PDB file of C-alpha atoms in Angstrom:
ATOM      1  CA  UNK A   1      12.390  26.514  -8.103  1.00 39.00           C
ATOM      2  CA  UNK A   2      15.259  25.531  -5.908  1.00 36.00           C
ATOM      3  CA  UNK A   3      15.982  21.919  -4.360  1.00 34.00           C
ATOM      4  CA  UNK A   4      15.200  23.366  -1.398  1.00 34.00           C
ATOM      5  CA  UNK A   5      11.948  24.836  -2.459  1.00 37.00           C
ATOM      6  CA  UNK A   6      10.716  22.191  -4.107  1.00 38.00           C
ATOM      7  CA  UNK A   7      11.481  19.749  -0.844  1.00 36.00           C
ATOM      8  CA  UNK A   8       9.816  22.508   1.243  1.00 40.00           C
ATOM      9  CA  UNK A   9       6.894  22.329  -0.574  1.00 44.00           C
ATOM     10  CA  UNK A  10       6.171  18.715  -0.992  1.00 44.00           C
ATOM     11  CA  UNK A  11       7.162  18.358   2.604  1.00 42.00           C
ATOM     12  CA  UNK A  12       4.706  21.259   3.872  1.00 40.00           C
ATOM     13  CA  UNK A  13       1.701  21.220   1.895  1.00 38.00           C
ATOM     14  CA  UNK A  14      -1.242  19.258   1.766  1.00 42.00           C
ATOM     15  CA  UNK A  15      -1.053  16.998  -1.571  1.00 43.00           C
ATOM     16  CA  UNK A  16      -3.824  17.184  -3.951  1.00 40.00           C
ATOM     17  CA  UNK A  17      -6.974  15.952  -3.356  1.00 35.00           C
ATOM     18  CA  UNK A  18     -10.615  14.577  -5.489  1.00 31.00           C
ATOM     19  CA  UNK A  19     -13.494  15.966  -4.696  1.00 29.00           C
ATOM     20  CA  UNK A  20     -15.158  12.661  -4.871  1.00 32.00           C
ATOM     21  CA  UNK A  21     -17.416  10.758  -2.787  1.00 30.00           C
ATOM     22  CA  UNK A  22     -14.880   8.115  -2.095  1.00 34.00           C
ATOM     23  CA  UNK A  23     -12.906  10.902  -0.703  1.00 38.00           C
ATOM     24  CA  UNK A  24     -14.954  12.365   1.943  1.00 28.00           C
ATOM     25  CA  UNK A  25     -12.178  14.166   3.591  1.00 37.00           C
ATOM     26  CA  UNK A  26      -8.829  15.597   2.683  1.00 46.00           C
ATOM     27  CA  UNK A  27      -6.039  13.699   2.732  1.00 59.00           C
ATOM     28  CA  UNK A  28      -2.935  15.827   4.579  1.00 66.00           C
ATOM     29  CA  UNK A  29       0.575  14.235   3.468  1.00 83.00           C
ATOM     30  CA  UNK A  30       3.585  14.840   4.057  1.00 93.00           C
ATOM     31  CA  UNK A  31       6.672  13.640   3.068  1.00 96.00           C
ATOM     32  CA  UNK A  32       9.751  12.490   4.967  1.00 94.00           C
ATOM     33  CA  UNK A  33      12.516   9.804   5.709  1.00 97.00           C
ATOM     34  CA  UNK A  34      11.424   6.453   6.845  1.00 98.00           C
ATOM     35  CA  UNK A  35      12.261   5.321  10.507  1.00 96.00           C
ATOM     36  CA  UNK A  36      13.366   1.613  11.201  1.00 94.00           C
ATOM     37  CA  UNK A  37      10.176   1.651  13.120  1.00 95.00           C
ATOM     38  CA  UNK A  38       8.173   2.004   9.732  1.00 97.00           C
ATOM     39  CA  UNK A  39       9.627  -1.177   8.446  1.00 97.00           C
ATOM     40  CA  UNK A  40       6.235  -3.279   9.280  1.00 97.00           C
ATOM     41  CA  UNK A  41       4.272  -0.146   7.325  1.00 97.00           C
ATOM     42  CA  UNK A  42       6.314  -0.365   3.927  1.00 98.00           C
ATOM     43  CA  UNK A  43       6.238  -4.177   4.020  1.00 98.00           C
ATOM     44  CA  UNK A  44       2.866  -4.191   4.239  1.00 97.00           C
ATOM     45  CA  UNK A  45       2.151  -1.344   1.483  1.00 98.00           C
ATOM     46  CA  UNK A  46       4.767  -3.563  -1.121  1.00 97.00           C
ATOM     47  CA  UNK A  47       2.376  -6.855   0.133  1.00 97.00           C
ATOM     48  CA  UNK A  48      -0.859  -4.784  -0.211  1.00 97.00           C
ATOM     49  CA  UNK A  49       0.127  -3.579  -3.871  1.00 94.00           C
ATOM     50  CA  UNK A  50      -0.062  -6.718  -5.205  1.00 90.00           C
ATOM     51  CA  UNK A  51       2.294  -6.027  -8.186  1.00 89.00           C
ATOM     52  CA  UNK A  52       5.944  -5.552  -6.133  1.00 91.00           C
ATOM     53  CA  UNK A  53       8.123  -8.160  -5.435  1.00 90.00           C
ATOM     54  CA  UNK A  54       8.131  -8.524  -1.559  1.00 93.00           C
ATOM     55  CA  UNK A  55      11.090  -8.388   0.017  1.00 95.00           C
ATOM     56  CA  UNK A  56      11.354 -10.133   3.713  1.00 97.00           C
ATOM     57  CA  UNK A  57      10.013  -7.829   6.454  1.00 96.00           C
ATOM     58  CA  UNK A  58      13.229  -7.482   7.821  1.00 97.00           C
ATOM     59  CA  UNK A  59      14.832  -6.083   4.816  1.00 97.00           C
ATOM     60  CA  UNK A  60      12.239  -3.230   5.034  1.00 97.00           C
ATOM     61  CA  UNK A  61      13.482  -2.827   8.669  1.00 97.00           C
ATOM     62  CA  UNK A  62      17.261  -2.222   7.081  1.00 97.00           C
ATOM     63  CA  UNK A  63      16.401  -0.204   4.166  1.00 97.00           C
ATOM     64  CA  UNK A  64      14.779   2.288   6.624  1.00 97.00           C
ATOM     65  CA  UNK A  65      17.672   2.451   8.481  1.00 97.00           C
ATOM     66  CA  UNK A  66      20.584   2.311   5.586  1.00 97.00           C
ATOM     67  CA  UNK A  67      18.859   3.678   2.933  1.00 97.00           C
ATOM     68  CA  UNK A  68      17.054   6.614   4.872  1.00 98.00           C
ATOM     69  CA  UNK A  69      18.969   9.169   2.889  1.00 97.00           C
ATOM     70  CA  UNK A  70      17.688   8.018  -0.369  1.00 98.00           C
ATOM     71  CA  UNK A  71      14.340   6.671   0.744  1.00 98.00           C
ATOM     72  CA  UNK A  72      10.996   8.526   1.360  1.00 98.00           C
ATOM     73  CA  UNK A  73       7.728   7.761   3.465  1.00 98.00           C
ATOM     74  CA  UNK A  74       4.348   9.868   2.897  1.00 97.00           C
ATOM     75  CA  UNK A  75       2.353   9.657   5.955  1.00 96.00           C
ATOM     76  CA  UNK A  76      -1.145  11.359   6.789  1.00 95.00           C
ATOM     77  CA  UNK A  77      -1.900  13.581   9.336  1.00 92.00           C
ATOM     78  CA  UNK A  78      -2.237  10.474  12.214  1.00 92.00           C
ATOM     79  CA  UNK A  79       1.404   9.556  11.042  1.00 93.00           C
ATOM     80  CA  UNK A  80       0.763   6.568   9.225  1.00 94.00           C
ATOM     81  CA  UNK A  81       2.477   6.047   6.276  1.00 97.00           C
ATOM     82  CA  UNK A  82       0.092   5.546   3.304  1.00 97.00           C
ATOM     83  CA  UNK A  83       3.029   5.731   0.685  1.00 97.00           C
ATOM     84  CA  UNK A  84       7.015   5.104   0.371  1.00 98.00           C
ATOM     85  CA  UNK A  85       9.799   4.996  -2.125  1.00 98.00           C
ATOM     86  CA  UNK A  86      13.120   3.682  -1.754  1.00 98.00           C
ATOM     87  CA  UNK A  87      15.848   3.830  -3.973  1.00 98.00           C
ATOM     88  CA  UNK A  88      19.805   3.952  -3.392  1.00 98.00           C
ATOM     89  CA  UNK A  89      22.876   6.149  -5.003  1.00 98.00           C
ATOM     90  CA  UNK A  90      24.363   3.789  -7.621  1.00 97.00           C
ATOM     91  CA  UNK A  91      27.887   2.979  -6.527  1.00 96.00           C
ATOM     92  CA  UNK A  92      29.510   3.324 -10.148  1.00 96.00           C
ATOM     93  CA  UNK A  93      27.565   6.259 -10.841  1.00 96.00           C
ATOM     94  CA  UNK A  94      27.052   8.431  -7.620  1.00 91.00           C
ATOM     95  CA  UNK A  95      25.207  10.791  -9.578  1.00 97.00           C
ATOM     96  CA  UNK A  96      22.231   8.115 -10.253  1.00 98.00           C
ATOM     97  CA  UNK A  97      19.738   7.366  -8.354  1.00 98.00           C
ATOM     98  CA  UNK A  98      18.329   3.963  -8.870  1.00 98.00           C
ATOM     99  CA  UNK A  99      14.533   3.290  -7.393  1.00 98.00           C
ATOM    100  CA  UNK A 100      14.167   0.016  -6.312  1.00 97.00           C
ATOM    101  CA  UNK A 101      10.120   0.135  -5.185  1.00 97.00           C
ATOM    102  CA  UNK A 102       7.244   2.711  -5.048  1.00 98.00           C
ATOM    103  CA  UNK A 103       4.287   1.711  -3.337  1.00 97.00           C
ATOM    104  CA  UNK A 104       0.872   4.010  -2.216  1.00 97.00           C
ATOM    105  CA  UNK A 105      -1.663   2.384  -0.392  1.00 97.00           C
ATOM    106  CA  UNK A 106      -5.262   1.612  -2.295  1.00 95.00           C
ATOM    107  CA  UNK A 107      -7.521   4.031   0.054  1.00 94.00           C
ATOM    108  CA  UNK A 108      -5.134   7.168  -1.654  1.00 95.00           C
ATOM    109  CA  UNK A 109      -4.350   6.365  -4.749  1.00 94.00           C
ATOM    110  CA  UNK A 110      -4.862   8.621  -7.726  1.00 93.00           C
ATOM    111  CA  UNK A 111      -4.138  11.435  -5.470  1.00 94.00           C
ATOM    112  CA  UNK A 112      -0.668  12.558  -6.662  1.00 95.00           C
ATOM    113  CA  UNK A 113       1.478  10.726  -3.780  1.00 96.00           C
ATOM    114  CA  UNK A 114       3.550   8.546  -5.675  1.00 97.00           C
ATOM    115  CA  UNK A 115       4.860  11.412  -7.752  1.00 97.00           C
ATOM    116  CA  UNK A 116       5.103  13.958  -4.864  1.00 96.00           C
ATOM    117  CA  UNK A 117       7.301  11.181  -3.249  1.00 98.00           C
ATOM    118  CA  UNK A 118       9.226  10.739  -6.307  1.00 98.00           C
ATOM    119  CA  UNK A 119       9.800  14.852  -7.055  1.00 97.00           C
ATOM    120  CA  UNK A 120      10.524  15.195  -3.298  1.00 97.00           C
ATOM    121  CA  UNK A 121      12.608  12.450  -2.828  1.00 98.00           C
ATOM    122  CA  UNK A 122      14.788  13.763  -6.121  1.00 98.00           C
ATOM    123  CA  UNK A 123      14.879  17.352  -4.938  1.00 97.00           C
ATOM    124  CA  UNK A 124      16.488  15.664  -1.545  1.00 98.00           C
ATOM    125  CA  UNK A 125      19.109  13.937  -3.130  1.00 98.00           C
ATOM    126  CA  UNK A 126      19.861  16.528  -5.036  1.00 98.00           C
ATOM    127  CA  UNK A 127      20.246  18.955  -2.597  1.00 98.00           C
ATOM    128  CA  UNK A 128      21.995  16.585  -0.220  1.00 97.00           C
ATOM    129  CA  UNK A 129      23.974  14.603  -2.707  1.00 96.00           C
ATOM    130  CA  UNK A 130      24.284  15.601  -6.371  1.00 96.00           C
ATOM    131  CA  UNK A 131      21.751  14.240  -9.114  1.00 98.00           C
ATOM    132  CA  UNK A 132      22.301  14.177 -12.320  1.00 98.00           C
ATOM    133  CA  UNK A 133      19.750  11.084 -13.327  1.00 98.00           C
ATOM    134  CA  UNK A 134      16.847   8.534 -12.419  1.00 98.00           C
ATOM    135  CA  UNK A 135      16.859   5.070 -13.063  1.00 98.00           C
ATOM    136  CA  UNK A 136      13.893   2.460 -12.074  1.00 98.00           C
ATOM    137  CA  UNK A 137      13.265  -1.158 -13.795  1.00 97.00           C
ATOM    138  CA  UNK A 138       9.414  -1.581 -14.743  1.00 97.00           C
ATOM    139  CA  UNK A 139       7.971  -4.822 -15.933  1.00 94.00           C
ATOM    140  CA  UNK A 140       6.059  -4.710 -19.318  1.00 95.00           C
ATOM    141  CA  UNK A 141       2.561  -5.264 -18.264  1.00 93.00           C
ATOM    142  CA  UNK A 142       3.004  -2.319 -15.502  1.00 94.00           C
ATOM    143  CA  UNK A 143       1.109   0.203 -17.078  1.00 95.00           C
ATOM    144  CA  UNK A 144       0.874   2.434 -13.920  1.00 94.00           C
ATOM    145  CA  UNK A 145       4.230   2.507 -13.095  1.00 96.00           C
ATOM    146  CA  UNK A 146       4.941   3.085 -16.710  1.00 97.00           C
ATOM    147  CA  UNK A 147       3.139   6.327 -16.649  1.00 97.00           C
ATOM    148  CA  UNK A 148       4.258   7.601 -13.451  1.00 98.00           C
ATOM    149  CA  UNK A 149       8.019   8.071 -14.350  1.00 98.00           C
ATOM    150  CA  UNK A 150       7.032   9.336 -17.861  1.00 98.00           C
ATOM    151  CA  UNK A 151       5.351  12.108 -16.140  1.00 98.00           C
ATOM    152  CA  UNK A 152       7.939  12.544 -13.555  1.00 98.00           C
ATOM    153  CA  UNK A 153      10.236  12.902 -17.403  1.00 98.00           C
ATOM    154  CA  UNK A 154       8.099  15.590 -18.561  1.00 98.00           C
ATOM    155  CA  UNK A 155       8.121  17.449 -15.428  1.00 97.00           C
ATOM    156  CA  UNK A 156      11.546  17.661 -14.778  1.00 98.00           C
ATOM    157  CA  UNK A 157      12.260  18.181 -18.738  1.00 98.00           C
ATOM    158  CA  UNK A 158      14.135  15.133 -19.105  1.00 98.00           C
ATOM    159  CA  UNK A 159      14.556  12.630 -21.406  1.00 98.00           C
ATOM    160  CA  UNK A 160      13.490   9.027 -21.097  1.00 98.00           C
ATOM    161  CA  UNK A 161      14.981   5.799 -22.484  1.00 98.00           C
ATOM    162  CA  UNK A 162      14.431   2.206 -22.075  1.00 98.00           C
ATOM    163  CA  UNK A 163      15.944  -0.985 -22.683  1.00 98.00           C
ATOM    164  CA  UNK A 164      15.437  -4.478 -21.201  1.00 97.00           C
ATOM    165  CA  UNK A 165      17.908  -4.529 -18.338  1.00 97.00           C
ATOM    166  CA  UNK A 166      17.367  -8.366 -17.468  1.00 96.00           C
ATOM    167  CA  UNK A 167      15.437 -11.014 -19.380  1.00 96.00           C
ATOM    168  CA  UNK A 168      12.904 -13.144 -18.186  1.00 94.00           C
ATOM    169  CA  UNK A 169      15.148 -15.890 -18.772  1.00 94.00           C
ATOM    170  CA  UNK A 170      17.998 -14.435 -16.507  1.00 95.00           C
ATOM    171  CA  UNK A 171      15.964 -15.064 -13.420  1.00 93.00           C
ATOM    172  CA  UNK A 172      15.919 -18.040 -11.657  1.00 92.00           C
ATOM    173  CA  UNK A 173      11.852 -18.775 -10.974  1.00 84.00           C
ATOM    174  CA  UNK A 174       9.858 -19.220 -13.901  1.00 80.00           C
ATOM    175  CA  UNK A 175       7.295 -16.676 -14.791  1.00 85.00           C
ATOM    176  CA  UNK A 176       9.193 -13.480 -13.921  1.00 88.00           C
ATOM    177  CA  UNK A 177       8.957 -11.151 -16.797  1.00 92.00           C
ATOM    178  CA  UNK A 178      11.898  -9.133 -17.998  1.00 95.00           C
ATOM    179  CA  UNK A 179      12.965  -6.082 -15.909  1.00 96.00           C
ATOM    180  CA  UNK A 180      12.887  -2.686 -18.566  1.00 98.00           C
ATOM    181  CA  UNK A 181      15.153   0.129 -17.110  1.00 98.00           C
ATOM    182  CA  UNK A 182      13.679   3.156 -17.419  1.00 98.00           C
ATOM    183  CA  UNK A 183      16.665   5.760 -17.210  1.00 98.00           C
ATOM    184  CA  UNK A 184      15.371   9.500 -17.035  1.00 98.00           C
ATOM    185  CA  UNK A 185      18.093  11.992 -17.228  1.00 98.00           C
ATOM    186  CA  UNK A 186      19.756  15.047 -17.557  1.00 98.00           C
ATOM    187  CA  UNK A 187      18.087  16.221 -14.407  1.00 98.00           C
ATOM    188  CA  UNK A 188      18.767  19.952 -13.208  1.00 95.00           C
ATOM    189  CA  UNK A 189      17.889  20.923  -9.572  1.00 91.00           C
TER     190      UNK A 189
END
């Protein structure tokens, strides 16, 4: 499937849903770029995941402004967004794309979203851009996130290494835990 294709369809069609009684109606995503204007939104998905480092509200304001091109929202069908990623194009390696935070809100999680937003946002890039890799850092106790880009690996046939990118002891707070880089590449598009 082409870059194109592959955005179409993530940014088109409904994302999978549970038939579940939790989930008495369908959820209808779709994916886009972030507006300034859903600054407050992302902030308040990072604060409400309760494992991101939250950034000040203001930064979220920027990102969706500066980092549009390499940033994605899911919203539902009122517009809201229940899901966003942001990342940025490495500036000694253009051809990497580095994502800095992945959030989906509680009421649709388990639903697919965070990796629709992570194939869709790739496929962008690549189309738009060039990409050639991924790279995210993951703390050792996040299982979930863990997972997520292993999967988004094996669907995009890639490989996936780690290494600690930054000790615990590097950062200046106590009780940060070391930062593994998780660094998913060759990627084809």
């Amino acid at each position: 499937m082409t870059a194109h294709a592959e955005l179409a369809r993530h940014r088109k069609t409904p994302l999978p849903t549970t038939a579940t009684p939790t989930t008495a109606a369908a959820v209808t995503t779709h994916i886009d770029r972030p507006r300034p204007g859903d600054g407050p939104q992302l902030w308040r998905l990072a604060r409400d995941s309760r494992t991101l480092d939250l950034n000040s509200a203001y930064s979220y304001l920027l990102w969706c402004r500066d980092f549009a091109g390499t940033s994605a929202v899911a919203r539902n069908s009122s517009g809201r967004a229940v899901g966003f990623v942001s990342g940025y194009l490495r500036p000694d390696s253009p051809g990497t794309l580095l994502i800095w935070q992945i959030a989906v809100d509680a009421s649709v999680r388990g639903l697919g979203i965070a990796g629709a937003l992570l194939d869709g946002l790739s496929a962008r890039v690549a189309a738009e851009q060039g990409l050639s890799s991924l790279e995210t850092t993951i703390s050792p106790d996040n299982r979930a996130s863990q997972r997520l880009f292993a999967s988004y690996a094996a669907r995009h046939g890639a490989t996936l290494t780690r290494e600690v990118l930054f000790t615990a002891e590097e950062f200046p707070n106590d009780g940060h835990a070391p930062e593994v880089l998780h660094r998913i590449g060759p990627l084809h598009f």
